Amino acid sequence: MRNLEEIMDGEILDFQEIESPFFLLGLISAFENRYQAKADNFFEEISWKQFFAIICINLCKESPTIKELAEIMGSSHQNVKQILNKLEDKGYVKTVLDDQDKRKQRITVTEKTIAFCEEHDKGSQIIVKKIFEGIDEKDIGTVIKTLMQMEKNLEDIN
């Protein structure tokens, strides 16, 4: 697969008339698709979106509900439920009833997930370092700040 710069320099696309905010949104989407394809190949038995769900579960102070996880992931309840069903079928997560409110179901990771994360930790770190190679920490901070503001602005759209 050609990288985006090669595609942009080629004969297929014309970016001369596109405003930078539109270009940036397209660039973010294209990068996410390319990253997802690479990550899917790296993890093999689970997809990037499934691994992202695991990351989000692990970041929670307590086991999240599906609704909480959907909010964290920025996805719909239905999409997150499908991701969790696949992870549960593979033995990576399980659903347990909340101790205080039996109407709520909480998502927990299994020993298989812990082993999976340990197995892939070093490789994941290498990949992330490679992706950010040659990019100054200050620039990364600027991108984070920009994306956080974009996220905040997105909330204001009906």
mmCIF file of C-alpha atoms in Angstrom:
data_model
loop_
_atom_site.group_PDB
_atom_site.id
_atom_site.type_symbol
_atom_site.label_atom_id
_atom_site.label_comp_id
_atom_site.label_asym_id
_atom_site.label_seq_id
_atom_site.Cartn_x
_atom_site.Cartn_y
_atom_site.Cartn_z
ATOM 1 C CA MET A 1 0.000 0.000 0.000
ATOM 2 C CA ARG A 2 1.338 3.423 -0.935
ATOM 3 C CA ASN A 3 1.589 5.958 1.854
ATOM 4 C CA LEU A 4 -0.551 9.075 1.831
ATOM 5 C CA GLU A 5 2.283 11.358 0.735
ATOM 6 C CA GLU A 6 2.882 9.210 -2.362
ATOM 7 C CA ILE A 7 -0.821 9.281 -3.153
ATOM 8 C CA MET A 8 -0.982 13.060 -2.688
ATOM 9 C CA ASP A 9 2.037 13.586 -4.953
ATOM 10 C CA GLY A 10 0.534 11.351 -7.623
ATOM 11 C CA GLU A 11 -1.916 12.032 -10.403
ATOM 12 C CA ILE A 12 -5.051 10.808 -8.594
ATOM 13 C CA LEU A 13 -5.865 13.676 -6.221
ATOM 14 C CA ASP A 14 -5.919 17.456 -6.419
ATOM 15 C CA PHE A 15 -5.530 19.220 -3.071
ATOM 16 C CA GLN A 16 -4.996 22.764 -4.386
ATOM 17 C CA GLU A 17 -8.506 23.998 -3.600
ATOM 18 C CA ILE A 18 -9.025 22.265 -0.253
ATOM 19 C CA GLU A 19 -8.972 24.366 2.914
ATOM 20 C CA SER A 20 -6.646 23.160 5.663
ATOM 21 C CA PRO A 21 -9.397 22.200 8.187
ATOM 22 C CA PHE A 22 -10.985 19.904 5.592
ATOM 23 C CA PHE A 23 -7.579 18.527 4.644
ATOM 24 C CA LEU A 24 -6.761 17.842 8.305
ATOM 25 C CA LEU A 25 -10.029 15.953 8.890
ATOM 26 C CA GLY A 26 -9.362 13.830 5.811
ATOM 27 C CA LEU A 27 -5.792 13.238 6.916
ATOM 28 C CA ILE A 28 -6.918 12.114 10.374
ATOM 29 C CA SER A 29 -9.453 9.711 8.841
ATOM 30 C CA ALA A 30 -6.967 8.285 6.330
ATOM 31 C CA PHE A 31 -4.323 7.852 9.039
ATOM 32 C CA GLU A 32 -6.788 6.099 11.338
ATOM 33 C CA ASN A 33 -7.708 3.662 8.553
ATOM 34 C CA ARG A 34 -4.041 2.938 7.767
ATOM 35 C CA TYR A 35 -3.185 2.554 11.448
ATOM 36 C CA GLN A 36 -6.126 0.216 11.995
ATOM 37 C CA ALA A 37 -4.982 -2.012 9.115
ATOM 38 C CA LYS A 38 -1.427 -2.215 10.522
ATOM 39 C CA ALA A 39 -2.656 -2.847 14.072
ATOM 40 C CA ASP A 40 -5.092 -5.537 12.888
ATOM 41 C CA ASN A 41 -2.146 -7.354 11.300
ATOM 42 C CA PHE A 42 0.027 -6.902 14.397
ATOM 43 C CA PHE A 43 -2.486 -8.288 16.896
ATOM 44 C CA GLU A 44 -3.781 -11.031 14.568
ATOM 45 C CA GLU A 45 -6.352 -12.674 16.892
ATOM 46 C CA ILE A 46 -8.191 -9.455 17.758
ATOM 47 C CA SER A 47 -8.818 -6.253 15.834
ATOM 48 C CA TRP A 48 -7.478 -2.806 16.672
ATOM 49 C CA LYS A 49 -10.980 -1.690 17.717
ATOM 50 C CA GLN A 50 -11.232 -4.672 20.060
ATOM 51 C CA PHE A 51 -7.814 -3.872 21.517
ATOM 52 C CA PHE A 52 -8.807 -0.205 21.889
ATOM 53 C CA ALA A 53 -11.815 -1.351 23.931
ATOM 54 C CA ILE A 54 -9.448 -3.364 26.153
ATOM 55 C CA ILE A 55 -7.197 -0.315 26.582
ATOM 56 C CA CYS A 56 -10.189 1.804 27.587
ATOM 57 C CA ILE A 57 -11.436 -0.829 30.044
ATOM 58 C CA ASN A 58 -7.969 -1.022 31.607
ATOM 59 C CA LEU A 59 -7.834 2.771 32.002
ATOM 60 C CA CYS A 60 -11.076 2.859 33.989
ATOM 61 C CA LYS A 61 -10.842 3.193 37.778
ATOM 62 C CA GLU A 62 -13.548 0.533 38.094
ATOM 63 C CA SER A 63 -14.985 -1.874 35.550
ATOM 64 C CA PRO A 64 -17.113 0.223 33.175
ATOM 65 C CA THR A 65 -20.655 -0.350 32.008
ATOM 66 C CA ILE A 66 -21.256 -0.626 28.268
ATOM 67 C CA LYS A 67 -22.693 2.901 28.301
ATOM 68 C CA GLU A 68 -19.590 4.287 30.039
ATOM 69 C CA LEU A 69 -17.277 2.419 27.676
ATOM 70 C CA ALA A 70 -19.194 3.702 24.639
ATOM 71 C CA GLU A 71 -18.746 7.279 25.874
ATOM 72 C CA ILE A 72 -15.028 6.753 26.469
ATOM 73 C CA MET A 73 -14.510 5.163 23.056
ATOM 74 C CA GLY A 74 -16.613 7.781 21.273
ATOM 75 C CA SER A 75 -18.814 5.106 19.746
ATOM 76 C CA SER A 76 -22.417 3.984 19.901
ATOM 77 C CA HIS A 77 -23.719 1.567 22.520
ATOM 78 C CA GLN A 78 -24.581 -0.871 19.718
ATOM 79 C CA ASN A 79 -21.064 -0.803 18.174
ATOM 80 C CA VAL A 80 -19.377 -1.260 21.546
ATOM 81 C CA LYS A 81 -21.751 -4.116 22.388
ATOM 82 C CA GLN A 82 -20.735 -5.873 19.141
ATOM 83 C CA ILE A 83 -17.039 -5.388 19.941
ATOM 84 C CA LEU A 84 -17.550 -6.721 23.466
ATOM 85 C CA ASN A 85 -19.546 -9.722 22.234
ATOM 86 C CA LYS A 86 -16.639 -10.712 19.987
ATOM 87 C CA LEU A 87 -14.143 -10.205 22.811
ATOM 88 C CA GLU A 88 -16.330 -12.225 25.167
ATOM 89 C CA ASP A 89 -16.640 -15.054 22.622
ATOM 90 C CA LYS A 90 -12.831 -15.142 22.419
ATOM 91 C CA GLY A 91 -12.454 -15.110 26.208
ATOM 92 C CA TYR A 92 -10.948 -11.622 26.603
ATOM 93 C CA VAL A 93 -13.717 -9.969 28.609
ATOM 94 C CA LYS A 94 -16.642 -10.992 30.748
ATOM 95 C CA THR A 95 -19.784 -9.243 31.879
ATOM 96 C CA VAL A 96 -20.601 -9.164 35.584
ATOM 97 C CA LEU A 97 -23.497 -7.669 37.512
ATOM 98 C CA ASP A 98 -22.793 -4.485 39.449
ATOM 99 C CA ASP A 99 -22.648 -5.106 43.203
ATOM 100 C CA GLN A 100 -24.733 -2.012 44.055
ATOM 101 C CA ASP A 101 -27.154 -1.954 41.104
ATOM 102 C CA LYS A 102 -28.084 -5.349 39.655
ATOM 103 C CA ARG A 103 -29.564 -3.638 36.578
ATOM 104 C CA LYS A 104 -26.062 -2.601 35.488
ATOM 105 C CA GLN A 105 -23.607 -4.905 33.814
ATOM 106 C CA ARG A 106 -19.902 -4.164 34.145
ATOM 107 C CA ILE A 107 -17.191 -5.268 31.765
ATOM 108 C CA THR A 108 -14.039 -6.869 33.165
ATOM 109 C CA VAL A 109 -10.939 -8.220 31.473
ATOM 110 C CA THR A 110 -9.871 -11.820 31.925
ATOM 111 C CA GLU A 111 -6.523 -13.461 32.650
ATOM 112 C CA LYS A 112 -6.287 -14.103 28.905
ATOM 113 C CA THR A 113 -6.408 -10.330 28.326
ATOM 114 C CA ILE A 114 -3.712 -9.672 30.906
ATOM 115 C CA ALA A 115 -1.459 -12.266 29.264
ATOM 116 C CA PHE A 116 -2.245 -10.851 25.801
ATOM 117 C CA CYS A 117 -1.337 -7.311 26.897
ATOM 118 C CA GLU A 118 1.918 -8.483 28.470
ATOM 119 C CA GLU A 119 2.802 -10.458 25.337
ATOM 120 C CA HIS A 120 2.210 -7.486 23.019
ATOM 121 C CA ASP A 121 3.464 -4.655 25.250
ATOM 122 C CA LYS A 122 7.027 -4.486 23.913
ATOM 123 C CA GLY A 123 5.935 -4.707 20.277
ATOM 124 C CA SER A 124 3.283 -2.034 20.803
ATOM 125 C CA GLN A 125 5.846 0.298 22.353
ATOM 126 C CA ILE A 126 8.199 -0.198 19.408
ATOM 127 C CA ILE A 127 5.418 0.572 16.934
ATOM 128 C CA VAL A 128 4.317 3.721 18.766
ATOM 129 C CA LYS A 129 7.917 4.956 19.022
ATOM 130 C CA LYS A 130 8.349 4.328 15.284
ATOM 131 C CA ILE A 131 5.145 6.217 14.448
ATOM 132 C CA PHE A 132 6.295 9.252 16.450
ATOM 133 C CA GLU A 133 9.926 9.082 15.331
ATOM 134 C CA GLY A 134 11.266 12.518 14.454
ATOM 135 C CA ILE A 135 8.315 14.343 15.998
ATOM 136 C CA ASP A 136 9.114 16.739 18.814
ATOM 137 C CA GLU A 137 7.260 16.284 22.130
ATOM 138 C CA LYS A 138 6.068 19.889 21.858
ATOM 139 C CA ASP A 139 4.473 19.145 18.484
ATOM 140 C CA ILE A 140 2.729 16.106 19.925
ATOM 141 C CA GLY A 141 1.393 18.330 22.718
ATOM 142 C CA THR A 142 0.107 20.808 20.134
ATOM 143 C CA VAL A 143 -1.714 18.052 18.249
ATOM 144 C CA ILE A 144 -3.244 16.757 21.492
ATOM 145 C CA LYS A 145 -4.379 20.269 22.418
ATOM 146 C CA THR A 146 -5.806 20.792 18.918
ATOM 147 C CA LEU A 147 -7.691 17.492 18.900
ATOM 148 C CA MET A 148 -9.068 18.147 22.393
ATOM 149 C CA GLN A 149 -10.373 21.542 21.230
ATOM 150 C CA MET A 150 -11.847 19.949 18.104
ATOM 151 C CA GLU A 151 -13.576 17.382 20.337
ATOM 152 C CA LYS A 152 -14.942 20.161 22.525
ATOM 153 C CA ASN A 153 -16.187 22.072 19.477
ATOM 154 C CA LEU A 154 -17.813 18.893 18.164
ATOM 155 C CA GLU A 155 -20.028 18.794 21.250
ATOM 156 C CA ASP A 156 -21.514 22.141 20.243
ATOM 157 C CA ILE A 157 -22.796 20.785 16.932
ATOM 158 C CA ASN A 158 -26.431 19.675 17.032
#
